[in-house]
Coordinates of N, CA and C in Angstrom, one line a residue:
M1 N 0.8 -1.2 0.0 CA 0.0 0.0 0.0 C 0.9 1.2 0.0
Q2 N 0.5 2.2 -0.8 CA 1.3 3.4 -0.9 C 1.1 4.3 0.3
S3 N 2.2 4.9 0.8 CA 2.2 5.8 2.0 C 2.3 7.2 1.5
Y4 N 1.8 8.1 2.3 CA 1.9 9.5 1.9 C 2.6 10.3 3.0
Y5 N 3.6 11.1 2.6 CA 4.4 11.9 3.6 C 4.3 13.3 3.2
Y6 N 4.4 14.2 4.3 CA 4.4 15.6 4.0 C 5.7 16.1 3.4
L7 N 5.6 17.0 2.5 CA 6.8 17.7 1.9 C 6.6 19.1 2.3
A8 N 7.7 19.8 2.7 CA 7.6 21.2 3.0 C 8.2 22.0 1.9
F9 N 7.5 22.9 1.4 CA 8.0 23.8 0.3 C 8.3 25.2 0.9
V10 N 9.6 25.5 1.0 CA 10.0 26.7 1.7 C 10.5 27.7 0.7
P11 N 9.8 28.9 0.7 CA 10.1 30.0 -0.2 C 11.5 30.6 0.2
C12 N 12.4 30.8 -0.8 CA 13.7 31.3 -0.6 C 13.7 32.7 -1.2
E13 N 14.7 33.5 -0.8 CA 14.8 34.9 -1.3 C 15.0 35.0 -2.8
E14 N 15.7 34.0 -3.3 CA 16.0 34.0 -4.8 C 14.8 33.7 -5.6
G15 N 13.6 33.5 -5.1 CA 12.4 33.3 -5.8 C 12.2 31.8 -6.1
V16 N 13.0 30.9 -5.6 CA 12.8 29.5 -5.7 C 12.3 28.9 -4.4
Y17 N 12.0 27.6 -4.5 CA 11.5 26.9 -3.3 C 12.5 25.8 -2.9
A18 N 12.8 25.7 -1.6 CA 13.5 24.5 -1.1 C 12.5 23.5 -0.7
I19 N 12.9 22.2 -0.9 CA 12.0 21.1 -0.5 C 12.7 20.3 0.6
F20 N 11.9 20.0 1.6 CA 12.4 19.2 2.7 C 11.2 18.2 3.1
S21 N 11.6 17.2 3.8 CA 10.6 16.2 4.4 C 10.8 16.1 5.9
P22 N 9.8 16.3 6.7 CA 9.9 16.1 8.1 C 10.1 14.6 8.5
D23 N 9.8 13.7 7.6 CA 10.0 12.3 7.9 C 11.3 11.7 7.4
F24 N 11.9 12.4 6.5 CA 13.2 11.9 5.9 C 14.2 13.0 5.9
R25 N 15.1 13.0 6.8 CA 16.1 14.1 6.9 C 17.0 14.1 5.7
E26 N 17.1 13.0 5.0 CA 17.9 12.9 3.8 C 17.3 13.5 2.6
I27 N 16.1 14.0 2.6 CA 15.5 14.6 1.4 C 15.6 16.1 1.5
S28 N 16.2 16.6 0.5 CA 16.3 18.1 0.3 C 16.5 18.3 -1.2
S29 N 15.9 19.4 -1.7 CA 16.1 19.7 -3.1 C 15.5 21.1 -3.3
Q30 N 15.5 21.6 -4.5 CA 14.8 22.9 -4.8 C 14.3 22.9 -6.2
G31 N 13.4 23.9 -6.4 CA 12.8 24.0 -7.7 C 12.3 25.4 -7.9
E32 N 12.0 25.8 -9.1 CA 11.6 27.1 -9.4 C 10.1 27.4 -9.2
T33 N 9.3 26.3 -9.4 CA 7.9 26.5 -9.2 C 7.4 25.4 -8.2
L34 N 6.2 25.6 -7.6 CA 5.6 24.6 -6.7 C 5.4 23.3 -7.5
A35 N 4.9 23.3 -8.7 CA 4.7 22.1 -9.5 C 6.0 21.4 -9.7
E36 N 7.1 22.1 -10.1 CA 8.4 21.4 -10.2 C 8.8 20.8 -8.9
C37 N 8.6 21.5 -7.8 CA 9.0 21.0 -6.5 C 8.2 19.8 -6.1
M38 N 6.9 19.7 -6.5 CA 6.1 18.6 -6.1 C 6.7 17.3 -6.9
A39 N 7.0 17.5 -8.2 CA 7.5 16.4 -8.9 C 8.9 15.9 -8.4
M40 N 9.7 16.9 -8.0 CA 11.0 16.6 -7.5 C 10.9 15.9 -6.1
G41 N 9.9 16.4 -5.3 CA 9.7 15.8 -4.0 C 9.2 14.4 -4.0
E42 N 8.3 14.1 -5.0 CA 7.9 12.7 -5.1 C 9.0 11.8 -5.7
D43 N 9.8 12.4 -6.5 CA 11.0 11.6 -7.0 C 11.9 11.3 -5.8
A44 N 12.1 12.3 -5.0 CA 13.0 12.1 -3.8 C 12.4 11.0 -2.9
L45 N 11.1 11.1 -2.7 CA 10.4 10.0 -1.9 C 10.6 8.6 -2.5
A46 N 10.5 8.5 -3.8 CA 10.6 7.2 -4.4 C 12.1 6.7 -4.3
I47 N 13.0 7.6 -4.4 CA 14.4 7.2 -4.3 C 14.7 6.8 -2.8
A48 N 14.2 7.5 -1.9 CA 14.3 7.1 -0.5 C 13.7 5.8 -0.2
A49 N 12.5 5.6 -0.7 CA 11.8 4.3 -0.5 C 12.6 3.1 -1.1
E50 N 13.2 3.3 -2.3 CA 14.0 2.3 -2.9 C 15.2 2.0 -2.1
E51 N 15.8 3.0 -1.5 CA 17.0 2.8 -0.7 C 16.6 2.1 0.6
Y52 N 15.5 2.5 1.2 CA 15.1 1.8 2.4 C 14.8 0.3 2.2
A53 N 14.1 0.0 1.0 CA 13.8 -1.3 0.6 C 15.1 -2.1 0.4
R54 N 16.1 -1.5 -0.3 CA 17.3 -2.2 -0.6 C 18.1 -2.5 0.7
L55 N 18.0 -1.7 1.7 CA 18.7 -1.9 3.0 C 17.8 -2.7 3.9
R56 N 16.6 -3.0 3.5 CA 15.6 -3.7 4.3 C 15.3 -3.0 5.6
R57 N 15.3 -1.7 5.5 CA 14.9 -0.8 6.6 C 13.4 -0.5 6.5
P58 N 12.7 -0.5 7.7 CA 11.3 -0.1 7.6 C 11.2 1.4 7.3
M59 N 10.2 1.7 6.5 CA 9.9 3.1 6.3 C 9.3 3.7 7.5
P60 N 9.6 5.0 7.8 CA 9.1 5.7 8.9 C 7.6 5.8 8.8
E61 N 6.9 5.9 10.0 CA 5.5 6.2 10.0 C 5.3 7.7 9.6
P62 N 4.4 7.9 8.7 CA 4.2 9.3 8.3 C 3.6 10.1 9.5
C63 N 4.2 11.3 9.6 CA 3.7 12.2 10.8 C 2.5 13.0 10.3
A64 N 1.8 13.5 11.3 CA 0.6 14.3 11.1 C 1.1 15.7 10.8
L65 N 0.2 16.5 10.2 CA 0.5 17.9 9.8 C 1.1 18.7 11.0
D66 N 0.5 18.7 12.1 CA 1.0 19.5 13.3 C 2.4 19.0 13.6
E67 N 2.7 17.7 13.6 CA 4.0 17.2 13.9 C 5.0 17.6 12.8
A68 N 4.5 17.6 11.5 CA 5.4 18.0 10.4 C 5.8 19.4 10.6
R69 N 4.9 20.3 10.9 CA 5.3 21.7 11.2 C 6.3 21.9 12.3
R70 N 6.0 21.1 13.4 CA 6.9 21.2 14.6 C 8.3 20.7 14.2
R71 N 8.4 19.6 13.5 CA 9.7 19.1 13.1 C 10.5 20.1 12.1
M72 N 9.7 20.7 11.2 CA 10.4 21.6 10.3 C 10.8 22.8 11.0
E73 N 10.0 23.3 11.9 CA 10.5 24.5 12.7 C 11.8 24.2 13.4
A74 N 11.9 23.0 14.0 CA 13.1 22.6 14.8 C 14.2 22.5 13.8
F75 N 14.0 22.0 12.6 CA 15.0 21.8 11.6 C 15.5 23.2 11.1
F76 N 14.6 24.1 10.9 CA 14.9 25.5 10.4 C 15.8 26.1 11.5
T77 N 15.5 26.0 12.7 CA 16.3 26.6 13.8 C 17.7 25.9 13.8
E78 N 17.7 24.6 13.8 CA 19.0 23.9 13.8 C 19.9 24.3 12.7
M79 N 19.3 24.4 11.5 CA 20.1 24.7 10.3 C 20.2 26.2 10.0
D80 N 19.6 27.0 10.8 CA 19.6 28.5 10.6 C 19.0 28.9 9.3
I81 N 17.9 28.3 9.0 CA 17.1 28.6 7.8 C 16.0 29.5 8.1
R82 N 15.9 30.6 7.3 CA 14.9 31.6 7.5 C 14.0 31.7 6.2
P83 N 12.8 31.0 6.2 CA 12.0 31.1 5.0 C 11.6 32.5 4.7
A84 N 11.6 32.8 3.3 CA 11.2 34.1 2.8 C 9.7 34.3 2.8
G85 N 9.0 33.4 3.2 CA 7.5 33.5 3.2 C 6.9 32.3 3.9
A86 N 5.6 32.1 3.8 CA 4.9 31.0 4.4 C 5.3 29.6 3.8
V87 N 5.7 28.7 4.7 CA 6.0 27.4 4.3 C 4.7 26.6 3.9
Q88 N 4.7 26.0 2.8 CA 3.5 25.2 2.4 C 3.8 23.7 2.5
Y89 N 2.8 23.0 2.9 CA 2.9 21.6 3.1 C 2.0 20.8 2.2
Q90 N 2.5 19.8 1.6 CA 1.7 19.0 0.6 C 2.1 17.5 0.8
L91 N 1.1 16.6 0.8 CA 1.3 15.2 0.9 C 1.9 14.7 -0.5
G92 N 3.0 13.9 -0.4 CA 3.6 13.3 -1.5 C 3.5 11.8 -1.4
G93 N 3.3 11.0 -2.4 CA 3.2 9.6 -2.4 C 4.6 8.9 -2.5
A94 N 4.8 7.9 -1.6 CA 6.0 7.1 -1.7 C 5.5 5.7 -2.1
P95 N 6.3 5.0 -3.0 CA 5.9 3.7 -3.4 C 5.9 2.7 -2.3
D96 N 5.1 1.7 -2.5 CA 5.0 0.6 -1.5 C 6.3 -0.2 -1.4
T97 N 6.8 -0.4 -0.3 CA 8.1 -1.1 -0.1 C 7.9 -2.4 0.6
D98 N 6.7 -3.0 0.5 CA 6.5 -4.3 1.2 C 7.4 -5.4 0.6
M99 N 8.2 -6.0 1.4 CA 9.2 -7.0 0.9 C 8.7 -8.4 1.1
T100 N 7.4 -8.6 1.3 CA 6.8 -9.9 1.4 C 6.9 -10.7 0.1
P101 N 7.5 -11.9 0.0 CA 7.6 -12.6 -1.2 C 6.2 -12.9 -1.8
V102 N 6.0 -12.8 -3.1 CA 4.8 -13.1 -3.8 C 5.1 -14.1 -4.9
K103 N 4.3 -15.1 -4.9 CA 4.5 -16.1 -6.0 C 3.8 -15.6 -7.3
I104 N 4.5 -15.7 -8.4 CA 3.9 -15.3 -9.7 C 4.1 -16.4 -10.7
S105 N 3.5 -16.2 -11.8 CA 3.7 -17.1 -13.0 C 4.2 -16.2 -14.1
A106 N 5.2 -16.6 -14.8 CA 5.8 -15.9 -15.9 C 6.1 -16.8 -17.1
T107 N 6.0 -16.3 -18.3 CA 6.3 -17.1 -19.5 C 7.5 -16.6 -20.2
F108 N 8.4 -17.5 -20.4 CA 9.7 -17.2 -21.1 C 9.9 -18.2 -22.2
T109 N 10.7 -17.8 -23.3 CA 11.1 -18.8 -24.2 C 12.1 -19.8 -23.5
R110 N 12.2 -21.0 -24.0 CA 13.1 -21.9 -23.4 C 14.5 -21.3 -23.4
Y111 N 14.9 -20.7 -24.5 CA 16.3 -20.1 -24.5 C 16.5 -19.0 -23.5
A112 N 15.5 -18.1 -23.3 CA 15.6 -17.1 -22.3 C 15.7 -17.6 -20.9
L113 N 14.9 -18.7 -20.7 CA 14.9 -19.3 -19.3 C 16.3 -20.0 -19.1
D114 N 16.8 -20.6 -20.1 CA 18.2 -21.2 -19.9 C 19.2 -20.1 -19.6
V115 N 19.1 -19.0 -20.3 CA 20.1 -17.9 -20.1 C 19.9 -17.4 -18.7
I116 N 18.7 -17.2 -18.2 CA 18.4 -16.7 -16.9 C 19.0 -17.7 -15.9
D117 N 18.7 -19.0 -16.0 CA 19.2 -20.0 -15.1 C 20.7 -20.0 -15.1
R118 N 21.4 -20.0 -16.2 CA 22.8 -20.0 -16.3 C 23.5 -18.8 -15.6
K119 N 22.9 -17.6 -15.9 CA 23.5 -16.4 -15.2 C 23.2 -16.4 -13.7
A120 N 22.1 -16.9 -13.3 CA 21.8 -17.0 -11.9 C 22.7 -17.9 -11.2
K121 N 22.9 -19.1 -11.8 CA 23.8 -20.1 -11.2 C 25.3 -19.6 -11.1
A122 N 25.7 -18.9 -12.2 CA 27.1 -18.3 -12.2 C 27.3 -17.3 -11.0
R123 N 26.2 -16.7 -10.6 CA 26.3 -15.7 -9.5 C 25.9 -16.3 -8.1
G124 N 25.6 -17.6 -8.1 CA 25.2 -18.3 -6.9 C 23.9 -17.8 -6.4
M125 N 23.0 -17.6 -7.3 CA 21.6 -17.1 -7.0 C 20.6 -18.0 -7.5
T126 N 19.4 -17.9 -6.9 CA 18.2 -18.6 -7.5 C 17.7 -17.8 -8.7
R127 N 16.9 -18.5 -9.4 CA 16.2 -17.8 -10.6 C 15.4 -16.5 -10.1
S128 N 14.6 -16.7 -9.0 CA 13.8 -15.6 -8.5 C 14.7 -14.5 -7.9
G129 N 15.8 -14.9 -7.2 CA 16.7 -13.9 -6.7 C 17.4 -13.1 -7.8
F130 N 17.8 -13.8 -8.8 CA 18.4 -13.1 -9.9 C 17.5 -12.2 -10.6
L131 N 16.3 -12.6 -10.9 CA 15.3 -11.7 -11.6 C 15.0 -10.5 -10.7
A132 N 14.8 -10.7 -9.4 CA 14.5 -9.6 -8.5 C 15.6 -8.6 -8.4
E133 N 16.9 -9.1 -8.4 CA 18.0 -8.3 -8.4 C 18.1 -7.4 -9.6
L134 N 17.9 -8.0 -10.8 CA 17.9 -7.3 -12.0 C 16.8 -6.2 -12.0
A135 N 15.6 -6.5 -11.5 CA 14.6 -5.5 -11.5 C 14.9 -4.4 -10.6
L136 N 15.4 -4.7 -9.4 CA 15.7 -3.6 -8.4 C 16.9 -2.7 -8.8
N137 N 17.8 -3.2 -9.7 CA 18.9 -2.5 -10.1 C 18.9 -2.0 -11.5
A138 N 17.7 -2.1 -12.1 CA 17.6 -1.7 -13.5 C 17.5 -0.1 -13.6

């Protein structure tokens, strides 16, 4: 199930917006318009989710708006950031990172399946593990 996290859009004196997330300290970016910032913020959430999944770390629980505001105020104080106007908050979607194995059925040519099996064996992997690794690193 997709989770939604607040993104903070902080107006800067240069006429651009900085983007931060109260739930992910590692997310920061900037954009010229709010629409550009929203796209960049959701991209950053997707990248963070992929990294959390790769490391098998649980995603943080999304905070409520009041908590998002409190965290961002503390962050601004800590980092000596002075917004040039009102900070706007918008929910951004992060992809599902459920790592529960799911059984599927797939159809391959005999040749493709032989290549997959040969390459998986050469890497000491199962067919499923090999295909999953390819998908996650594509």
